[in-house]
Coordinates of C-alpha atoms in Angstrom, one line a residue:
M1 CA 26.6 -2.5 -16.7
S2 CA 25.4 -2.8 -13.0
S3 CA 26.7 -6.4 -11.7
K4 CA 22.9 -6.7 -9.5
K5 CA 21.3 -9.3 -11.1
I6 CA 19.3 -7.6 -14.2
P7 CA 15.0 -8.0 -13.2
N8 CA 12.8 -9.9 -15.6
V9 CA 11.1 -6.3 -16.5
A10 CA 14.8 -4.7 -17.6
L11 CA 16.2 -8.0 -19.4
N12 CA 17.4 -6.9 -23.1
E13 CA 16.5 -10.2 -24.3
P14 CA 13.8 -9.7 -27.1
G15 CA 11.6 -12.9 -28.5
K16 CA 12.5 -14.4 -24.6
K17 CA 9.6 -15.4 -22.7
V18 CA 9.3 -14.3 -19.6
I19 CA 6.3 -15.2 -16.5
M20 CA 4.7 -12.2 -15.3
L21 CA 2.5 -10.5 -13.5
G22 CA 0.3 -7.9 -15.2
N23 CA 1.8 -5.2 -12.8
E24 CA 5.4 -6.1 -14.2
A25 CA 3.8 -6.9 -17.6
I26 CA 2.8 -2.4 -17.9
A27 CA 5.8 -1.7 -16.2
R28 CA 8.3 -3.5 -19.1
G29 CA 5.3 -2.0 -21.2
V30 CA 6.8 1.2 -19.9
L31 CA 10.2 0.4 -20.7
E32 CA 9.9 -1.0 -24.0
A33 CA 8.2 2.7 -25.0
G34 CA 11.1 4.0 -24.4
V35 CA 9.3 5.9 -21.5
T36 CA 11.4 9.0 -19.5
M37 CA 9.5 10.4 -17.0
A38 CA 7.7 7.7 -14.1
A39 CA 6.0 9.5 -11.0
A40 CA 3.4 7.5 -8.6
Y41 CA 2.0 7.7 -5.2
P42 CA 2.1 4.5 -3.2
G43 CA -1.0 2.5 -3.6
T44 CA -2.2 -0.7 -5.1
P45 CA -0.9 -1.3 -7.7
S46 CA 1.7 2.1 -7.9
S47 CA 3.1 0.4 -5.0
E48 CA 4.2 -2.4 -7.1
I49 CA 4.5 -0.6 -11.1
T50 CA 6.4 2.2 -10.1
P51 CA 9.1 -0.1 -7.8
A52 CA 9.6 -2.9 -10.8
I53 CA 10.3 0.6 -13.4
A54 CA 12.8 1.8 -10.6
A55 CA 14.7 -1.1 -10.6
C56 CA 15.5 -0.5 -14.3
V57 CA 17.0 2.6 -13.8
P58 CA 20.5 0.8 -13.4
F59 CA 20.4 -1.4 -16.6
H60 CA 18.8 1.7 -18.2
P61 CA 19.2 5.1 -16.1
H62 CA 17.2 7.5 -19.3
I63 CA 14.5 6.9 -16.8
N64 CA 13.3 9.3 -14.0
V65 CA 11.4 7.8 -11.6
E66 CA 9.9 9.1 -8.0
W67 CA 7.2 8.7 -5.3
S68 CA 5.3 11.2 -5.6
V69 CA 4.1 13.1 -2.7
N70 CA 0.2 13.0 -4.0
E71 CA -1.8 11.8 -6.9
K72 CA -2.1 14.9 -8.3
V73 CA 1.6 16.0 -8.3
A74 CA 2.3 12.4 -9.8
F75 CA 0.2 13.7 -12.9
E76 CA 1.6 17.1 -13.2
V77 CA 5.5 15.7 -12.8
A78 CA 4.8 13.2 -16.0
Y79 CA 2.7 16.1 -17.8
A80 CA 6.0 18.3 -17.4
G81 CA 7.5 15.9 -18.9
S82 CA 4.6 15.3 -22.2
M83 CA 5.7 19.2 -22.2
S84 CA 9.1 18.6 -22.5
N85 CA 8.7 16.1 -25.3
A86 CA 9.7 13.4 -23.5
R87 CA 7.5 9.9 -22.8
S88 CA 5.8 10.4 -19.6
V89 CA 3.5 8.1 -17.5
A90 CA 1.5 8.8 -14.1
I91 CA 0.5 5.7 -12.3
M92 CA -1.7 4.9 -9.6
K93 CA -4.9 3.6 -7.6
H94 CA -8.6 4.6 -8.5
V95 CA -9.4 6.9 -6.0
G96 CA -5.9 8.8 -6.8
V97 CA -7.2 9.8 -10.1
N98 CA -9.9 12.1 -8.1
V99 CA -6.7 14.0 -6.9
A100 CA -5.1 13.9 -10.3
T101 CA -8.7 14.6 -12.1
D102 CA -7.5 19.0 -11.9
S103 CA -4.6 18.3 -14.0
L104 CA -5.7 15.5 -16.0
F105 CA -9.0 17.8 -17.2
E106 CA -7.2 20.7 -18.0
A107 CA -4.1 18.3 -19.6
A108 CA -6.6 17.2 -21.5
Y109 CA -7.6 20.0 -23.5
H110 CA -3.9 21.1 -23.8
G111 CA -2.8 17.7 -25.2
V112 CA 0.8 16.3 -24.9
R113 CA 3.9 16.3 -26.8
G114 CA 5.3 13.1 -25.1
G115 CA 2.8 10.5 -25.3
M116 CA 1.2 10.2 -22.0
V117 CA -0.2 7.8 -20.0
L118 CA -2.4 7.8 -16.9
V119 CA -2.5 4.2 -15.4
S120 CA -5.7 3.9 -13.1
A121 CA -5.9 0.8 -11.1
D122 CA -9.9 0.0 -10.1
D123 CA -10.4 -2.2 -7.4
P124 CA -13.7 -4.0 -7.2
S125 CA -14.6 -5.6 -4.4
Q126 CA -12.8 -2.7 -2.4
F127 CA -10.0 -5.7 -1.1
S128 CA -8.0 -2.0 -0.3
S129 CA -10.4 1.0 -1.2
Q130 CA -12.9 2.5 0.0
N131 CA -15.3 2.5 -3.0
E132 CA -15.8 0.4 -6.3
Q133 CA -15.4 3.7 -8.0
D134 CA -15.2 2.5 -12.0
N135 CA -12.8 4.7 -13.9
R136 CA -14.1 4.7 -17.3
Y137 CA -16.4 7.2 -16.8
Y138 CA -13.2 9.6 -16.5
G139 CA -11.9 9.1 -20.1
L140 CA -15.9 10.3 -21.2
H141 CA -15.8 12.7 -18.1
A142 CA -12.6 14.1 -19.5
L143 CA -12.4 13.4 -22.9
V144 CA -9.8 11.1 -23.1
P145 CA -9.2 7.8 -24.7
V146 CA -9.4 4.6 -22.5
F147 CA -7.3 1.7 -22.8
E148 CA -8.0 -1.5 -20.9
P149 CA -6.0 -4.9 -21.2
S150 CA -7.3 -8.3 -21.0
T151 CA -3.8 -10.0 -20.1
P152 CA -0.2 -10.0 -18.9
Q153 CA 0.8 -10.3 -22.4
E154 CA -1.7 -7.7 -23.7
A155 CA -1.1 -5.4 -20.6
K156 CA 2.6 -5.7 -22.0
D157 CA 2.0 -4.2 -26.1
M158 CA -1.2 -2.1 -25.1
M159 CA 1.1 0.0 -22.6
K160 CA 3.6 0.0 -25.6
Y161 CA 1.1 0.9 -27.9
A162 CA -0.2 4.1 -25.9
F163 CA 2.7 6.2 -26.1
P164 CA 2.8 6.8 -30.2
F165 CA -1.4 6.5 -30.1
S166 CA -0.7 9.5 -27.8
E167 CA 1.1 11.2 -29.8
E168 CA -0.4 10.8 -32.8
H169 CA -4.5 11.7 -31.7
N170 CA -2.7 14.1 -29.0
S171 CA -4.2 13.1 -26.3
V172 CA -3.6 11.8 -22.5
V173 CA -4.2 7.9 -22.6
L174 CA -6.3 6.7 -19.1
F175 CA -4.9 3.2 -19.3
R176 CA -7.4 1.2 -16.9
T177 CA -6.5 -1.8 -15.0
T178 CA -8.2 -4.0 -12.1
T179 CA -6.9 -5.5 -8.9
R180 CA -6.7 -9.0 -10.5
M181 CA -5.2 -7.8 -14.0
N182 CA -2.7 -6.8 -12.5
H183 CA -2.2 -10.0 -9.7
G184 CA -2.8 -12.3 -12.6
R185 CA 0.0 -14.4 -14.1
G186 CA 1.1 -15.2 -17.7
D187 CA 3.8 -16.1 -20.1
V188 CA 4.9 -12.3 -21.8
E189 CA 7.5 -12.0 -24.4
L190 CA 9.6 -9.4 -24.5
G191 CA 10.0 -7.1 -27.2
E192 CA 13.3 -4.4 -27.8
I193 CA 13.7 -1.6 -25.2
E194 CA 13.3 1.9 -26.7
K195 CA 16.3 3.9 -26.1
P196 CA 14.8 7.4 -26.3
D197 CA 15.8 9.3 -29.3
R198 CA 14.1 12.4 -29.6
E199 CA 14.8 16.4 -28.2
I200 CA 13.6 16.8 -24.9
G201 CA 12.9 20.4 -24.0
F202 CA 9.8 22.5 -23.6
D203 CA 8.8 24.8 -26.7
F204 CA 7.6 27.8 -24.7
D205 CA 4.4 27.6 -26.6
R206 CA 2.2 30.1 -23.8
N207 CA -0.6 30.0 -26.4
R208 CA -0.8 26.2 -25.9
W209 CA 0.2 25.3 -22.4
V210 CA -1.5 28.5 -20.7
C211 CA -4.8 27.8 -19.9
V212 CA -6.4 31.3 -19.6
P213 CA -10.2 31.1 -21.4
S214 CA -8.8 33.1 -24.3
N215 CA -6.7 29.8 -25.0
S216 CA -8.8 27.1 -23.6
R217 CA -12.1 28.1 -25.6
P218 CA -10.4 27.1 -29.2
Q219 CA -8.5 24.1 -27.1
R220 CA -12.3 23.0 -26.5
T221 CA -13.2 22.5 -29.9
S222 CA -10.3 20.7 -30.4
I223 CA -10.6 18.4 -28.2
I224 CA -14.4 17.5 -29.3
K225 CA -12.7 17.1 -32.6
R226 CA -9.9 14.8 -31.7
M227 CA -12.3 12.8 -29.5
E228 CA -14.3 12.6 -32.4
G229 CA -11.4 11.4 -34.9
I230 CA -10.6 8.6 -32.2
A231 CA -14.0 7.5 -32.5
E232 CA -13.7 7.3 -36.5
I233 CA -11.0 5.1 -35.9
A234 CA -12.0 2.8 -33.1
D235 CA -13.2 -0.4 -35.1
D236 CA -9.3 -0.1 -36.9
F237 CA -8.0 -0.6 -32.8
P238 CA -5.5 -3.3 -32.9
F239 CA -7.0 -4.9 -29.4
N240 CA -10.2 -4.9 -30.0
S241 CA -12.1 -8.0 -32.3
L242 CA -14.9 -9.5 -33.4
T243 CA -16.3 -13.0 -34.2
I244 CA -19.5 -13.5 -35.7
S245 CA -21.1 -17.2 -35.1
E246 CA -24.2 -18.0 -37.6
E247 CA -25.0 -20.9 -34.7
K248 CA -28.0 -21.0 -33.1
I249 CA -28.5 -22.2 -29.2
N250 CA -31.7 -23.8 -27.9
G251 CA -33.1 -21.6 -31.4
K252 CA -31.3 -18.0 -30.5
K253 CA -28.0 -16.6 -31.6
Y254 CA -26.0 -15.0 -28.8
G255 CA -23.4 -12.6 -28.5
F256 CA -21.2 -11.6 -26.2
V257 CA -19.0 -8.1 -25.2
A258 CA -16.1 -7.9 -22.9
A259 CA -13.3 -6.1 -21.9
G260 CA -10.5 -6.2 -19.4
I261 CA -10.1 -9.4 -17.0
A262 CA -13.9 -9.7 -17.7
Y263 CA -12.9 -10.9 -21.0
S264 CA -10.6 -13.2 -20.0
H265 CA -13.3 -14.9 -17.2
L266 CA -16.1 -15.2 -20.3
M267 CA -13.7 -17.1 -22.9
D268 CA -12.6 -19.4 -19.8
T269 CA -16.2 -20.1 -19.2
L270 CA -17.3 -20.5 -23.1
N271 CA -14.5 -22.4 -23.2
Q272 CA -15.2 -24.9 -20.6
F273 CA -18.5 -25.4 -21.8
G274 CA -17.4 -25.4 -25.6
L275 CA -18.9 -22.5 -26.5
T276 CA -16.5 -20.7 -28.0
E277 CA -17.0 -20.8 -31.5
K278 CA -21.4 -21.3 -31.4
V279 CA -21.6 -17.2 -30.4
S280 CA -20.7 -14.0 -31.2
I281 CA -17.8 -11.9 -29.2
L282 CA -16.9 -8.5 -29.1
K283 CA -13.6 -8.2 -27.2
L284 CA -12.9 -4.3 -26.8
G285 CA -9.5 -3.1 -26.0
L286 CA -10.6 0.7 -26.1
V287 CA -13.1 1.1 -24.2
H288 CA -13.6 4.3 -24.7
P289 CA -14.6 5.8 -27.7
L290 CA -16.7 2.2 -28.6
P291 CA -16.3 1.0 -31.9
K292 CA -19.7 1.9 -33.6
I293 CA -19.1 -0.5 -36.6
M294 CA -18.3 -3.5 -34.8
M295 CA -21.3 -2.8 -31.7
K296 CA -23.8 -2.3 -34.8
K297 CA -22.1 -5.5 -36.2
I298 CA -22.8 -8.2 -33.3
M299 CA -26.3 -5.9 -32.8
N300 CA -27.5 -7.2 -36.5
S301 CA -26.5 -10.6 -36.3
V302 CA -27.9 -11.8 -32.7
D303 CA -30.7 -12.4 -30.8
E304 CA -29.5 -11.9 -27.7
L305 CA -26.1 -9.5 -26.3
V306 CA -24.7 -10.4 -23.1
I307 CA -22.2 -7.4 -21.9
V308 CA -20.0 -8.3 -19.4
E309 CA -18.4 -6.0 -17.2
E310 CA -17.5 -5.6 -13.6
L311 CA -19.0 -2.4 -12.0
E312 CA -20.7 0.0 -13.7
P313 CA -23.3 -0.3 -16.7
I314 CA -20.8 2.2 -19.0
F315 CA -21.0 0.0 -22.2
E316 CA -24.7 -1.1 -22.0
E317 CA -26.1 2.3 -21.5
Q318 CA -24.3 3.1 -24.7
F319 CA -25.0 0.0 -26.4
K320 CA -28.8 0.6 -26.0
A321 CA -28.4 4.1 -27.4
L322 CA -26.7 2.6 -30.3
A323 CA -29.9 0.6 -30.8
F324 CA -31.7 3.1 -30.1
E325 CA -30.5 5.2 -32.4
E326 CA -30.1 3.0 -35.3
Q327 CA -33.5 1.3 -34.8
I328 CA -32.3 -1.9 -33.9
N329 CA -35.3 -3.6 -32.6
S330 CA -34.1 -7.5 -33.5
V331 CA -32.0 -7.7 -30.3
K332 CA -32.4 -8.0 -27.3
I333 CA -29.8 -6.8 -24.4
H334 CA -29.0 -8.1 -21.5
G335 CA -26.3 -6.3 -18.9
K336 CA -26.7 -5.7 -15.1
N337 CA -29.7 -7.3 -15.3
I338 CA -27.3 -10.9 -15.3
I339 CA -24.5 -9.2 -14.6
P340 CA -23.8 -8.1 -11.2
Q341 CA -23.0 -4.3 -10.5
Q342 CA -21.4 -4.7 -6.9
G343 CA -17.5 -6.7 -6.8
E344 CA -15.3 -8.6 -8.6
L345 CA -16.5 -10.6 -11.0
T346 CA -15.6 -13.9 -10.7
P347 CA -15.9 -17.1 -13.5
G348 CA -17.7 -18.4 -10.7
T349 CA -20.3 -16.1 -11.5
L350 CA -20.3 -16.0 -15.2
N351 CA -20.5 -20.4 -15.2
I352 CA -23.7 -19.8 -13.1
K353 CA -25.2 -16.8 -14.7
I354 CA -24.2 -17.9 -18.9
T355 CA -25.7 -21.8 -18.5
Q356 CA -29.2 -20.2 -16.9
L357 CA -29.2 -17.9 -19.8
L358 CA -28.1 -20.1 -22.3
G359 CA -30.5 -23.3 -20.9
I360 CA -27.5 -25.6 -20.4
D361 CA -27.8 -27.7 -17.8
Y362 CA -24.7 -27.1 -14.2
T363 CA -24.1 -27.4 -11.2
P364 CA -22.3 -25.5 -9.6
F365 CA -19.1 -27.2 -7.7
E366 CA -20.0 -27.2 -4.3
T367 CA -17.4 -26.8 -1.0
P368 CA -17.1 -29.6 0.8
E369 CA -18.4 -28.5 4.3
L370 CA -15.0 -28.8 6.6
D371 CA -15.0 -30.5 10.4
I372 CA -13.8 -27.1 11.8
T373 CA -13.9 -23.8 10.3
A374 CA -11.0 -21.3 11.0
P375 CA -12.8 -18.0 13.5
P376 CA -12.7 -15.1 11.8
R377 CA -10.7 -11.9 12.3
L378 CA -10.9 -8.3 11.4
P379 CA -7.7 -7.1 9.8
Q380 CA -5.7 -4.7 12.2
M381 CA -2.8 -3.6 13.5
C382 CA 0.7 -5.1 13.8
P383 CA 2.0 -6.1 17.0
A384 CA 3.8 -3.3 18.6
C385 CA 2.4 -0.8 16.2
H386 CA 2.6 2.7 17.7
H387 CA -0.8 3.4 16.5
R388 CA -2.1 1.1 18.9
N389 CA -0.4 3.2 22.0
T390 CA -2.2 6.4 20.6
Y391 CA -5.5 5.4 20.7
W392 CA -5.2 3.7 24.1
V393 CA -4.1 6.8 25.5
M394 CA -6.7 8.7 24.0
K395 CA -9.0 7.0 25.5
Q396 CA -7.8 7.0 29.0
L397 CA -8.2 10.5 29.0
E398 CA -11.5 10.4 27.9
R399 CA -12.5 8.8 30.9
K400 CA -9.8 10.6 33.3
L401 CA -10.5 14.2 31.6
K402 CA -14.5 13.7 31.7
L403 CA -14.4 14.4 27.8
K404 CA -15.5 13.2 24.3
F405 CA -13.4 13.0 21.2
I406 CA -14.4 13.3 17.7
K407 CA -12.1 11.2 16.0
N408 CA -11.4 12.2 12.7
N409 CA -9.7 9.5 11.3
D410 CA -8.0 9.5 7.8
I411 CA -6.5 6.6 5.2
G412 CA -3.9 4.6 6.9
C413 CA -3.2 1.8 8.7
Y414 CA -4.6 3.5 11.9
S415 CA -7.6 3.3 10.6
L416 CA -7.8 -0.7 11.3
G417 CA -8.4 1.4 15.1
V418 CA -12.3 1.9 14.0
Y419 CA -12.5 -2.4 15.0
K420 CA -12.8 -4.0 18.0
P421 CA -11.4 -3.9 20.5
L422 CA -10.0 0.2 20.0
E423 CA -13.2 1.2 18.5
A424 CA -11.2 4.6 17.9
A425 CA -12.6 6.2 15.2
D426 CA -15.5 8.3 14.5
T427 CA -15.3 9.2 11.0
A428 CA -13.2 8.2 7.8
L429 CA -13.9 10.2 4.7
C430 CA -10.6 10.2 2.1
M431 CA -6.8 11.5 2.3
G432 CA -6.3 14.1 4.1
G433 CA -10.0 14.5 5.2
S434 CA -9.7 13.8 9.4
I435 CA -8.3 17.6 9.1
G436 CA -10.7 19.0 6.7
M437 CA -13.7 17.3 8.8
A438 CA -12.1 18.5 11.6
N439 CA -12.1 22.1 11.0
G440 CA -16.5 21.4 10.2
F441 CA -16.7 19.8 13.3
A442 CA -14.8 22.2 15.2
K443 CA -17.4 24.9 14.5
I444 CA -21.0 23.5 15.9
V445 CA -19.9 21.1 18.8
P446 CA -20.9 21.1 21.9
E447 CA -19.0 22.4 25.2
G448 CA -17.1 18.9 26.5
Q449 CA -16.2 17.3 23.2
I450 CA -12.7 17.6 21.5
V451 CA -12.8 17.4 18.0
T452 CA -9.6 15.3 16.4
A453 CA -8.3 14.1 14.0
L454 CA -5.9 11.3 12.7
L455 CA -3.7 11.0 9.7
G456 CA 0.2 9.6 8.9
D457 CA 3.0 10.7 8.0
S458 CA 2.5 10.2 4.2
T459 CA -1.0 11.1 4.5
F460 CA 0.0 14.7 5.9
F461 CA 2.4 15.2 3.5
H462 CA -0.5 13.6 0.6
S463 CA -3.6 16.0 1.9
G464 CA -2.2 17.3 5.2
I465 CA -0.8 20.9 4.7
A466 CA -3.7 22.4 3.6
P467 CA -6.7 21.6 5.8
L468 CA -3.9 22.4 8.6
T469 CA -3.0 26.2 7.6
N470 CA -7.2 27.0 6.9
A471 CA -7.1 25.5 10.7
V472 CA -4.9 28.4 11.6
Y473 CA -6.8 31.0 9.5
N474 CA -9.8 30.4 10.6
Q475 CA -8.9 30.1 14.3
N476 CA -9.8 26.7 14.4
D477 CA -10.1 24.6 18.0
M478 CA -8.8 21.2 17.3
L479 CA -6.2 18.6 18.3
I480 CA -4.8 17.3 15.8
F481 CA -2.3 13.4 15.7
I482 CA 0.4 13.0 13.3
Q483 CA 1.2 9.2 13.5
D484 CA 5.1 9.1 12.6
N485 CA 6.2 5.8 11.6
S486 CA 8.7 7.1 8.5
F487 CA 7.4 4.8 6.3
T488 CA 3.8 5.2 4.0
S489 CA 3.1 1.5 5.4
M490 CA -0.4 0.3 4.4
T491 CA 0.5 0.0 1.1
G492 CA 3.8 -2.0 1.0
G493 CA 6.3 0.3 3.3
Q494 CA 7.0 2.9 0.7
D495 CA 9.2 5.6 1.7
N496 CA 8.3 9.0 1.8
P497 CA 9.5 12.6 2.7
A498 CA 9.0 11.8 6.6
N499 CA 12.1 9.7 6.1
G500 CA 14.1 10.8 3.0
I501 CA 14.6 8.4 0.8
K502 CA 13.9 8.0 -2.6
I503 CA 13.1 5.3 -4.4
T504 CA 15.7 4.9 -6.1
G505 CA 16.9 4.1 -2.7
E506 CA 19.2 6.9 -2.2
Q507 CA 18.9 9.6 0.6
G508 CA 17.2 13.1 -0.3
V509 CA 15.9 15.5 2.0
K510 CA 14.4 14.4 5.4
I511 CA 11.2 16.7 6.0
D512 CA 10.9 17.2 10.1
I513 CA 7.4 17.1 10.2
A514 CA 7.1 19.6 13.5
K515 CA 9.4 22.1 11.3
V516 CA 6.5 22.1 8.4
V517 CA 3.2 22.5 11.2
E518 CA 5.7 25.2 12.4
G519 CA 5.7 27.1 8.9
C520 CA 2.3 26.6 8.7
G521 CA 1.4 28.7 11.2
V522 CA 1.2 26.8 14.6
P523 CA 2.8 28.1 17.7
K524 CA 5.5 25.8 19.2
E525 CA 4.0 26.0 22.2
N526 CA 1.3 24.3 20.6
I527 CA 3.4 21.2 19.6
W528 CA 4.4 18.6 21.1
V529 CA 6.7 15.3 20.0
Q530 CA 6.7 12.3 21.7
E531 CA 8.4 8.5 21.4
A532 CA 5.2 6.9 20.9
Y533 CA 6.4 3.8 23.2
E534 CA 7.2 5.7 26.4
M535 CA 4.0 5.3 26.9
D536 CA 4.0 7.8 30.6
A537 CA 4.7 10.6 29.0
M538 CA 3.0 10.0 26.1
M539 CA 0.2 10.3 28.9
E540 CA 1.2 13.4 30.2
K541 CA 1.9 16.1 27.3
M542 CA -1.2 14.0 25.3
E543 CA -3.2 15.4 28.7
Q544 CA -1.7 18.7 28.0
A545 CA -2.6 18.8 24.1
V546 CA -6.3 18.1 25.4
L547 CA -6.5 20.7 27.6
A548 CA -4.9 23.8 25.7
K549 CA -6.9 26.0 22.9
G550 CA -6.4 26.4 19.8
V551 CA -5.2 24.6 16.8
R552 CA -2.6 22.1 18.8
V553 CA -1.0 19.5 16.9
F554 CA 0.5 16.3 18.7
I555 CA 3.4 14.5 16.6
A556 CA 3.5 10.7 18.1
K557 CA 7.2 9.3 16.1
H558 CA 8.1 5.0 16.4
M559 CA 9.5 3.1 13.7
C560 CA 7.0 1.3 11.6
S561 CA 7.0 -2.2 13.5
L562 CA 7.7 -4.4 10.0
Q563 CA 10.0 -2.5 9.1
E564 CA 11.9 -2.3 12.4
M565 CA 11.9 -5.9 12.7
R566 CA 12.7 -6.1 9.4
L567 CA 16.5 -3.9 10.4
V568 CA 16.3 -6.3 13.4
K569 CA 16.4 -9.5 11.7
K570 CA 18.6 -8.0 9.3
N571 CA 21.9 -7.0 12.4
K572 CA 20.3 -10.1 14.0
I573 CA 19.7 -7.4 17.2
K574 CA 18.3 -9.9 20.1
L575 CA 15.2 -8.1 21.4
P576 CA 14.2 -8.2 25.2
T577 CA 12.0 -10.8 26.1
V578 CA 8.3 -10.0 27.8
K579 CA 6.2 -12.0 30.1
V580 CA 3.4 -12.2 31.9
D581 CA 4.2 -13.3 35.9
P582 CA 0.5 -15.6 36.4
E583 CA 0.9 -15.0 40.3
K584 CA 0.1 -11.0 39.3
C585 CA -2.4 -11.6 36.4
I586 CA -5.6 -10.8 38.0
G587 CA -7.3 -12.3 35.0
C588 CA -9.1 -8.8 33.7
Q589 CA -8.5 -9.2 30.1
I590 CA -7.8 -5.9 29.7
C591 CA -4.7 -6.4 27.6
V592 CA -6.8 -8.5 25.5
R593 CA -10.0 -7.5 25.1
K594 CA -9.3 -3.4 25.9
F595 CA -6.1 -3.2 24.0
G596 CA -5.7 -5.9 21.3
C597 CA -2.7 -6.6 20.5
P598 CA -1.8 -9.5 18.5
A599 CA 1.3 -10.8 20.8
I600 CA -1.3 -11.0 23.8
S601 CA -3.5 -14.4 24.1
F602 CA -6.1 -15.6 27.3
N603 CA -5.8 -19.3 28.4
F604 CA -9.5 -19.6 29.9
E605 CA -8.8 -23.1 31.2
T606 CA -5.6 -21.1 33.9
K607 CA -7.6 -17.5 33.4
K608 CA -3.9 -15.9 32.7
A609 CA -2.9 -14.2 30.2
Y610 CA 0.7 -15.0 28.0
I611 CA 2.5 -13.9 25.4
D612 CA 3.0 -15.5 22.0
Q613 CA 6.8 -14.8 22.0
S614 CA 6.9 -16.0 17.5
Q615 CA 5.0 -12.3 18.0
C616 CA 6.4 -10.0 20.5
R617 CA 8.1 -6.9 19.3
A618 CA 9.3 -6.0 22.9
C619 CA 8.0 -2.4 22.1
K620 CA 7.3 -3.3 26.3
T621 CA 3.9 -0.8 26.2
C622 CA 2.0 -4.2 27.7
T623 CA 4.1 -2.8 31.3
F624 CA 1.5 0.1 31.0
V625 CA -1.6 -1.2 30.1
C626 CA -1.7 -4.1 32.4
P627 CA -3.4 -2.7 36.3
S628 CA -2.0 -5.5 37.5
K629 CA 1.5 -4.9 36.2
A630 CA 1.9 -8.6 35.8
F631 CA 4.2 -7.9 32.5
Y632 CA 7.7 -7.7 32.9
V633 CA 10.9 -7.4 30.7
A634 CA 12.9 -10.8 31.6
E635 CA 16.3 -10.6 32.8
E636 CA 18.9 -12.7 30.0

């Protein structure tokens, strides 16, 4: 046994209660189910669940865990485990499932050997996402069952239950969570940690695993029958429950339907107003397929039914369709006419909507006005982030060369360049979309415009190689910037192939991006690699890249400043001090209004710039940016 402190997730103490976040509870459920294979691409909550699983490896070494280069690969890694009779899990956020769907839809046809769960974390309110996608739809589309827990305890128990369910019904299980579910805390009673006791190995059943039409046609028949079978037992699903009340409120009987965190919020509201025993409640844990007997029973038992669900009206549509089919005309069904379709559902919203419907007097708590308010602050790149340097040089070259760049951006920290003062992004679509769209723009832009794409190291490995190859193959004229900071920084600083460190902390293989680019067909003379803090060289080399023709790639390199500062503190390194000479500062505010480093501020009384030393990382870029050379490195 390792001498390291055992994390709560790994404790082998059945019956013990531990306060856990929802994502920790999910990781614990994976452990208790005896999972052998776990793979993920960093992103909420995979960036939280997967390290929690990896932390258990020293204490329960039967688990294999990895960061995969993208979500499709993560799904395929896990599915290979399932094919080999190992219990497996793939973990990603909602937009990551988009990347994995090509594999998911075929795996749904083939079924499983070892139980397999796909964790999808949806993000209502788009706290850190491109959209508010509702991935319950993937269950309907791919013909796989969908589970959704409502508390950390249920998240653990439901995850543990999902693997034998997957095996019994020969199906991948889609396990839907949301931001609030994963970040919520609660008591979790630990269960027994199961050690795998099964024969692991591939069965070489090519009639099952090879997706040629002659195999897939009968599998299509099987998957339809499989979902019909799951639908038949949906009313017995242990995480579904129905309570019927005969009481009336203002002369009417009311019922509510909810799942996941929406159910938890609903129960808070009902408890607050003493309504729990006065209304009928259908709580759903299996959110696809739905339990039709329970659905019909609650609709036949109430005058008005309220469907409480975040985002899309998936339950609402199915309840209304069933009411039509069964000619249940006595019930009025409410859904998105009451519950918002946009944004995260909050207890405050439910308090207002439910009391209005039920005719209950309720005055929402008013937040007292403050004498002062915090000024609005846009998200911004960190002090000393080298992405800012790249954007700055790009904009200087636009002016110098009298050119216009079409800046196709990608998903990552560098997306923050869209905001003031840099305003250095024109498009952003999805992972890898920067180079993909640049391929299209390159075919149609007029003279005097330079097509650029900008993405990071982890995004390049995720989905940048294919569109780069496309650009070389089709001889599209474009300039690609790869921002190599050696970490997947926006989702928490996870390791990736650019630094070669595996999720277990062991050193794997560090992959040289420049060599990959050359391997894709970009000639050496069209590849520039430059340390991003050396601003004079950045300006010189980037100008060469701008004026060259064909597919060219500029790789700006410097470690993520957050990671670098952790090393500075850990190793007690004393950084040089950068200061402003007030005699040289002319108050032009270029450092503040154009460059925008958070460590630099401006004193409007003295009309001089100054540096907040608590934020300064001593990158010295300001010494290059300032036209009057007012910034300098102080002698210690």
